[in-house]
CSV table of C-alpha atoms in Angstrom, one decimal:
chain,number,residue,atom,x,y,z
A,1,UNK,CA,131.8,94.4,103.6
A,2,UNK,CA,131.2,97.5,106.2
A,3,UNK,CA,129.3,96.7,109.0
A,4,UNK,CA,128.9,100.1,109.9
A,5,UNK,CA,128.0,103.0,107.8
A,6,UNK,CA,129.9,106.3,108.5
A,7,UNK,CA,129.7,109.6,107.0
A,8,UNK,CA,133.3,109.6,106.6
A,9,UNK,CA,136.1,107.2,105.1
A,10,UNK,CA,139.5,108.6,105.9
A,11,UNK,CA,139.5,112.5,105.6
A,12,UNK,CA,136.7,111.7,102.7
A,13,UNK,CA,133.3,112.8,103.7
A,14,UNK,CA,130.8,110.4,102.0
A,15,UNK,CA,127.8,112.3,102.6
A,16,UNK,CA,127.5,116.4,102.8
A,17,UNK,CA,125.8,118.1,105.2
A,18,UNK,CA,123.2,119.2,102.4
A,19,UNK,CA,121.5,117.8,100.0
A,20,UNK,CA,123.1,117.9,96.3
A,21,UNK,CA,123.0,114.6,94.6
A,22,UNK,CA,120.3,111.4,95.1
A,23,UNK,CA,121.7,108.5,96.9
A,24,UNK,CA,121.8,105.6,94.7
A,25,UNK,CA,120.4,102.6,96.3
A,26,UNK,CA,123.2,99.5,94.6
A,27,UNK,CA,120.6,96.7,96.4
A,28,UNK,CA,119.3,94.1,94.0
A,29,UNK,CA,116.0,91.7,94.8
A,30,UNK,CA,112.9,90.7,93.3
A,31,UNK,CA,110.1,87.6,93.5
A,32,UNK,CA,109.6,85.5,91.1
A,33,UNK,CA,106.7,84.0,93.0
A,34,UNK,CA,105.3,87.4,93.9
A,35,UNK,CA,105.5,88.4,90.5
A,36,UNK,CA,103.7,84.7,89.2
A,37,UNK,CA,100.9,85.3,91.8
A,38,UNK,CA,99.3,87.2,93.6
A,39,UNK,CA,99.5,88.8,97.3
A,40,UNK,CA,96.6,88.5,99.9
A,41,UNK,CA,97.0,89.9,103.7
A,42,UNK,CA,97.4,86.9,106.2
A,43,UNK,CA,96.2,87.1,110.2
A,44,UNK,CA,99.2,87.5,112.0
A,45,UNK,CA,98.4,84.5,113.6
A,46,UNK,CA,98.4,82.7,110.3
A,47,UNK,CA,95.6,80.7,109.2
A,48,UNK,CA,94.5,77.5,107.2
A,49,UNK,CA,93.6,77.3,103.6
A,50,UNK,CA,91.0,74.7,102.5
A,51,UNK,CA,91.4,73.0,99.6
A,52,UNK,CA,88.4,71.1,97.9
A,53,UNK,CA,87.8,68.6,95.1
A,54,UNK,CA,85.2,66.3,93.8
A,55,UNK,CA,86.9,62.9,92.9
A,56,UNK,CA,84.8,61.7,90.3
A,57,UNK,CA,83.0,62.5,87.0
A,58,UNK,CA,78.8,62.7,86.8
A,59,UNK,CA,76.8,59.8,86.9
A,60,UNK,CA,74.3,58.8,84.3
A,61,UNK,CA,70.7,57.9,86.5
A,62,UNK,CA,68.4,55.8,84.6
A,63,UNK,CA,64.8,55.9,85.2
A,64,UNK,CA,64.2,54.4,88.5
A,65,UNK,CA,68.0,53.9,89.1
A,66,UNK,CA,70.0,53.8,92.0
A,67,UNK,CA,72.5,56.9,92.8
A,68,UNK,CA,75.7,56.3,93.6
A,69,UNK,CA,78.1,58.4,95.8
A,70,UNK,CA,80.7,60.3,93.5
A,71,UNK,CA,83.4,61.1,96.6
A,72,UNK,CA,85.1,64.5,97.5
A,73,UNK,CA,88.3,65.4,99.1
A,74,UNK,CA,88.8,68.3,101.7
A,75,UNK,CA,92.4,69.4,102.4
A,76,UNK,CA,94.1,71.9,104.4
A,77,UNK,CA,97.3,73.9,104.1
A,78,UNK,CA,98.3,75.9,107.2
A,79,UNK,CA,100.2,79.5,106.5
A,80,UNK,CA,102.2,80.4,109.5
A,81,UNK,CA,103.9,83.6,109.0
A,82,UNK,CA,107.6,83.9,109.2
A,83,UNK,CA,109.3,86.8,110.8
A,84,UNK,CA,112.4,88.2,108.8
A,85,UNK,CA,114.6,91.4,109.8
A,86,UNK,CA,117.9,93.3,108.5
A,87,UNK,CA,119.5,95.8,110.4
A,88,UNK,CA,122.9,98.2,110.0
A,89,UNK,CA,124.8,99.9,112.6
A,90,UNK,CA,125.0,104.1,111.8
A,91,UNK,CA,127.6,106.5,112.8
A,92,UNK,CA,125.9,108.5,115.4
A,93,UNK,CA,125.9,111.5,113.3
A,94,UNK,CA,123.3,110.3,111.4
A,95,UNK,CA,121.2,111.9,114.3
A,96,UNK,CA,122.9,115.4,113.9
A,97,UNK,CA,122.5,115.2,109.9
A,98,UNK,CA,119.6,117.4,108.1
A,99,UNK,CA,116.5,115.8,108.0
A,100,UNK,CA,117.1,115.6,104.3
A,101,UNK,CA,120.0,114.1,104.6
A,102,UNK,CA,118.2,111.4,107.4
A,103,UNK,CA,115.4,110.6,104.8
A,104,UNK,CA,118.0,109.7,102.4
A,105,UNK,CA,119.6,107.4,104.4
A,106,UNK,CA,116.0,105.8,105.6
A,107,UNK,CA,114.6,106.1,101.8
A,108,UNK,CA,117.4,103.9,101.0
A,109,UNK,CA,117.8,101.8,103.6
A,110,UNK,CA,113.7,100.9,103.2
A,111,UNK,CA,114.0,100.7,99.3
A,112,UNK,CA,116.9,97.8,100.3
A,113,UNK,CA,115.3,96.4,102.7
A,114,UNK,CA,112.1,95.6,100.4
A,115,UNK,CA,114.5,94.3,97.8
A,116,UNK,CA,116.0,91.9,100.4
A,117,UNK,CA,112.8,90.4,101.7
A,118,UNK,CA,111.4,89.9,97.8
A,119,UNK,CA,114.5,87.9,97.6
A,120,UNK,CA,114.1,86.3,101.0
A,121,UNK,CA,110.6,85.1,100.2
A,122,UNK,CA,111.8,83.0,96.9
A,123,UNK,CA,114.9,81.9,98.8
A,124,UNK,CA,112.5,80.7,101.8
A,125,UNK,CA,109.1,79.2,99.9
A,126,UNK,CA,111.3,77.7,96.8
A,127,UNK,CA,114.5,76.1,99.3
A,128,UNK,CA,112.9,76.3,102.8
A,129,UNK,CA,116.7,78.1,103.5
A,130,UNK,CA,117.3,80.6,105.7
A,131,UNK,CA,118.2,83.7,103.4
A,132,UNK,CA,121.4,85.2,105.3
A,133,UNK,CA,123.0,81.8,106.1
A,134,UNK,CA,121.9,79.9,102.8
A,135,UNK,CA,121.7,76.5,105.7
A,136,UNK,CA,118.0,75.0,106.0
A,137,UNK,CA,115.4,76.8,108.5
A,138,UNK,CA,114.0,73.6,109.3
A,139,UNK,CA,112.1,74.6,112.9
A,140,UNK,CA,110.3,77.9,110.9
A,141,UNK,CA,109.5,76.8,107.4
A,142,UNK,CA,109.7,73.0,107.9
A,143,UNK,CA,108.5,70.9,104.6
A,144,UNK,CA,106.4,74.2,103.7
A,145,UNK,CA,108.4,74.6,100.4
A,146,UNK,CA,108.8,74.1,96.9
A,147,UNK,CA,112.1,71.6,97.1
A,148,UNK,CA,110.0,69.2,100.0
A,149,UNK,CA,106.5,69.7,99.1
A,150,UNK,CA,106.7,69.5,95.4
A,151,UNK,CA,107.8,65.5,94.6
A,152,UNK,CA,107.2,65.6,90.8
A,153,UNK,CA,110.3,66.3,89.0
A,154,UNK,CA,112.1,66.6,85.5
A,155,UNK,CA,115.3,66.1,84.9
A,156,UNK,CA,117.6,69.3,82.5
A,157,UNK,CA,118.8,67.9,79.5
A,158,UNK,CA,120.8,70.2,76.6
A,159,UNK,CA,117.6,71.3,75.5
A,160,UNK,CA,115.8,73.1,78.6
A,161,UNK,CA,112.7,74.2,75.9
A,162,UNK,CA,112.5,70.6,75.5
A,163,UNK,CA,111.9,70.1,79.2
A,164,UNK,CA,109.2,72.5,80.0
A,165,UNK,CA,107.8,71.0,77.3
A,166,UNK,CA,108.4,67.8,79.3
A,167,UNK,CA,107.4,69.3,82.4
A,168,UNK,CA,104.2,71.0,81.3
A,169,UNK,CA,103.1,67.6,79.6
A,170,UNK,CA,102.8,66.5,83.0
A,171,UNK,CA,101.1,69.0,84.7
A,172,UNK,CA,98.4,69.0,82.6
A,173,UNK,CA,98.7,64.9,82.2
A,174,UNK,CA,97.7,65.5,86.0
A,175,UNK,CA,94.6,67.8,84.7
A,176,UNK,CA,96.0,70.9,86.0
A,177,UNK,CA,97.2,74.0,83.7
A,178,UNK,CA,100.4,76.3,83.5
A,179,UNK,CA,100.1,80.2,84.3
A,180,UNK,CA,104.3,80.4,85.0
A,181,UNK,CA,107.7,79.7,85.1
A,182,UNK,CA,110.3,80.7,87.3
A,183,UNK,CA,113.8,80.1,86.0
A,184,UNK,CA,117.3,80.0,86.9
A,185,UNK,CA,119.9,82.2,84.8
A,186,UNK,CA,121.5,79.3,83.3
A,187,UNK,CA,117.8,78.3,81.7
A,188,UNK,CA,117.5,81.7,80.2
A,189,UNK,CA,121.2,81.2,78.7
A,190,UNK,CA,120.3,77.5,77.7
A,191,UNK,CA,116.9,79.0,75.9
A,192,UNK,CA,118.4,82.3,74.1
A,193,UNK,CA,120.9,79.8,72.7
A,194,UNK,CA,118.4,77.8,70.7
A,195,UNK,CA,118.1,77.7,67.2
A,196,UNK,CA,114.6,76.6,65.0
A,197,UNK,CA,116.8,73.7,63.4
A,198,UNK,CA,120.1,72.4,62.8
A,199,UNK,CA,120.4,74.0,59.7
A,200,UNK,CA,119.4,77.3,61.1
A,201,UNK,CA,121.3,80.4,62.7
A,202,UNK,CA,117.6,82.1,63.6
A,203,UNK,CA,117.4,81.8,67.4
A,204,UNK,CA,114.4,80.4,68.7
A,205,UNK,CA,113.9,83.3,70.9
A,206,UNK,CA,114.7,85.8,69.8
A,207,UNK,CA,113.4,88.1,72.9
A,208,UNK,CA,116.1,86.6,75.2
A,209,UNK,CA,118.8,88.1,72.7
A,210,UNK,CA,121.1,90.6,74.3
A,211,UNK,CA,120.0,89.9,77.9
A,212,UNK,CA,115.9,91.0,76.9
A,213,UNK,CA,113.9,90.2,79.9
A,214,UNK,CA,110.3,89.1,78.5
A,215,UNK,CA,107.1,89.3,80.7
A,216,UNK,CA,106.1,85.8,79.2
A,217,UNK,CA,106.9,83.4,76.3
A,218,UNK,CA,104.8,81.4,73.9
A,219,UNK,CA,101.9,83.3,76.1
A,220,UNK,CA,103.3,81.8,79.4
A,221,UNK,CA,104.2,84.4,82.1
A,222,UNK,CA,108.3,83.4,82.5
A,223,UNK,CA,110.7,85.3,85.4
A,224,UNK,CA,114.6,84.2,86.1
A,225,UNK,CA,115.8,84.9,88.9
A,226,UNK,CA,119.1,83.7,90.5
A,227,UNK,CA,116.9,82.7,93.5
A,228,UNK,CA,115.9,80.0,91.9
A,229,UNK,CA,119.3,77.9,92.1
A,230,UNK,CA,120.2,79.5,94.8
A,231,UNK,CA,122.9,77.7,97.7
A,232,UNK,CA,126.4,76.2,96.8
A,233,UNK,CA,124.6,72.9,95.0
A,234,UNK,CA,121.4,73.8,93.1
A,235,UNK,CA,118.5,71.2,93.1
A,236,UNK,CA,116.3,73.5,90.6
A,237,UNK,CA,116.4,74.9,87.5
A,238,UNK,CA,112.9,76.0,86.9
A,239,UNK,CA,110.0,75.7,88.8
A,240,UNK,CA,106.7,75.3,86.7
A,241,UNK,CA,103.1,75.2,87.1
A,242,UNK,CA,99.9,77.0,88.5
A,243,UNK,CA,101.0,79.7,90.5
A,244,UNK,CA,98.5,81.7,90.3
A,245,UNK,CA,95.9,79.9,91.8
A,246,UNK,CA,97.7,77.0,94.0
A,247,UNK,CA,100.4,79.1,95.4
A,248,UNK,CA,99.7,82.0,98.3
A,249,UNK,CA,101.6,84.3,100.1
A,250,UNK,CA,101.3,87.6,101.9
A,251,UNK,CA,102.5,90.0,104.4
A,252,UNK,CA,100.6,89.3,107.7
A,253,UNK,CA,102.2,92.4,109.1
A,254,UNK,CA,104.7,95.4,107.7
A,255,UNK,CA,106.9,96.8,110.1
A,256,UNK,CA,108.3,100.6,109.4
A,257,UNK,CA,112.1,100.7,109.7
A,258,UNK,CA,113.5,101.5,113.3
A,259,UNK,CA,115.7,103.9,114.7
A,260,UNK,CA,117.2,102.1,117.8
A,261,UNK,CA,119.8,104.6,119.9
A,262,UNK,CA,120.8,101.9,122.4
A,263,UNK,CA,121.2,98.9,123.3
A,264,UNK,CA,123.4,95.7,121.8
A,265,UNK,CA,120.6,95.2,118.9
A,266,UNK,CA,123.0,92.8,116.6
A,267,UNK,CA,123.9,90.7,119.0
A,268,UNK,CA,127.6,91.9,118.1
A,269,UNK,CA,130.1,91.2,120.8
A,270,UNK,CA,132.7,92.8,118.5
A,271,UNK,CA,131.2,96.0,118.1
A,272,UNK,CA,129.2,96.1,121.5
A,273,UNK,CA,126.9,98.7,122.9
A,274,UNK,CA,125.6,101.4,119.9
A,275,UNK,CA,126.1,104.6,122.7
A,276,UNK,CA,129.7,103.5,123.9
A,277,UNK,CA,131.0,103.7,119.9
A,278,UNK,CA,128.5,106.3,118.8
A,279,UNK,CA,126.5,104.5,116.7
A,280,UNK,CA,122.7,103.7,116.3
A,281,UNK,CA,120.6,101.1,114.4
A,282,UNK,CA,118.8,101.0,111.8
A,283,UNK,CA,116.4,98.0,111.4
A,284,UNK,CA,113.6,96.6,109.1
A,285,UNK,CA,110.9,93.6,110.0
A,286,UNK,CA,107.7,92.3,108.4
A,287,UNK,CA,106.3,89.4,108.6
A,288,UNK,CA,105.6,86.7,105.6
A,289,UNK,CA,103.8,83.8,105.2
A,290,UNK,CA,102.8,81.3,102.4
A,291,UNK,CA,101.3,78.5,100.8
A,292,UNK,CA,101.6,75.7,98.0
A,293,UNK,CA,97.7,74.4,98.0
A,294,UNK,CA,98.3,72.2,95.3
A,295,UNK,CA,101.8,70.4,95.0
A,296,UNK,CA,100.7,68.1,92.2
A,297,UNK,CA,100.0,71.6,89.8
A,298,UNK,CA,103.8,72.0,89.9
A,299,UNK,CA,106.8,70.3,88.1
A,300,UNK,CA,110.3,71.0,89.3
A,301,UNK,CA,113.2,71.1,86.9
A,302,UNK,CA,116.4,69.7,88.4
A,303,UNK,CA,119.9,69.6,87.2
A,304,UNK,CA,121.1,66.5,85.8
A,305,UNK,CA,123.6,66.1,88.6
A,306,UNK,CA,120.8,66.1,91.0
């Protein structure tokens, strides 16, 4: 892994002083809770989202009869935005490259930089882990997360159609409905694998064949993503429920990538000061925050060695 790009490897010269091909950005990243709900800004100082329920059915009143209180329940779920970055030490001749060649480099590094917070934001709502070291941000994102806030669980078996069959019994046993599923890479294997019967060779989903990718299945909206067993031990395989409306998150502030000339901005005793090695920084930061209003509307899968 380079921790400094260069325009040169060797006597190679990895990017020309004109333009004459596209860079080809190799960074991978999506949310599979971005993509099951919905964004909405948040104050940069983060803010508190009410929840509200009335806790009983109507009451019948007969003529001249006495009322009777039904109950409600007002909760709150505080957002606090999170602040992520990712930055990468240039060659200093970066500076002295066209300016098509600069807005290459920026187009690129932006388009990555995206890619790596969509990622971040599963890795950080669904595990409460920090995204670069994989170990638990405990003093920023604290019990605000999928694996701590959501207790109902459902333990992988052979048959993982079976289980969010399982899982979505419950959720609605708990009178709230499914509008997603986000799914590790070993469900979608586990799934396209599935026949209609023993005595069959027709798969029971026949979209997943071939590595297909569908938007939704049997009219549920469905996204894998590695994120969601992401670390060294996985504790999920899916995660299941009402995303769309029991699950926020938002950017509370976007930050436009940085050019920094001087300075130690990595922290890097190795590499040290960006002028005395001819280097400057490039660097990305927004801010995210998020939400799970309703932890009951969810069902986690977990491996069976969980």
């Amino acid at each position: 892994m380079a921790s400094i790009l260069s325009t040169k490897s060797g006597n190679t010269i990895l990017f020309p002083p004109t333009l004459t091909n596209e860079m080809f950005n190799l960074v991978r990243g999506k949310s599979s809770l971005a993509r099951l709900s919905g964004q909405s800004p948040i104050p940069f100082t983060g803010e508190t989202a009410w929840t509200f329920s009335l806790d009983n059915e109507v009451d019948i009143v007969a003529e001249n009869g006495a009322k009777s209180n039904g109950g409600a329940t007002l909760g709150q779920v505080t957002i606090t935005p999170v602040k992520v970055e990712y930055g990468v030490r240039v060659s200093q001749e970066f500076m002295y490259a066209s300016e098509e060649i600069q807005l290459q480099y920026l187009r690129a590094f932006a388009e990555g930089f995206a890619a790596k917070v969509a990622r971040g934001i599963d890795i950080m709502a669904m595990h409460g882990k920090n995204p670069r070291t994989g170990q638990a941000a405990t003093a920023t994102i604290g019990n605000n997360h999928f694996d701590a806030a959501v207790t109902n669980t459902t333990t992988a078996t052979a048959n993982n159609s079976a289980d969010i069959e399982t899982a979505v019994g419950k959720i609605q046993t708990r009178e709230h409905e499914v509008t997603g599923i986000a799914a590790a890479l070993t469900v979608k294997s586990n799934l396209a694998g599935l026949k209609k019967g023993s005595a069959s060779n027709e798969p029971l989903f026949p979209e997943l064949a071939w590595g297909g990718t569908p938007a939704a299945i049997n009219g549920v909206a469905i996204d894998f993503n590695t994120t969601v067993s992401f670390g060294s031990t996985p504790v999920d395989a899916a995660i299941i429920g009402n995303f769309r409306d029991f699950f926020r998150w938002g950017f509370a502030r976007q930050i436009p990538v940085k050019i920094i000339e001087y300075g130690n901005p990595d922290n890097d005793a190795t590499l040290g000061d960006l002028q005395g090695h001819n280097q400057v920084y490039l660097r990305g930061e927004a801010y995210v925050g998020w939400g799970i209003l309703v932890p009951a509307a969810f069902e986690r899968i977990i491996p069976s060695s969980t």
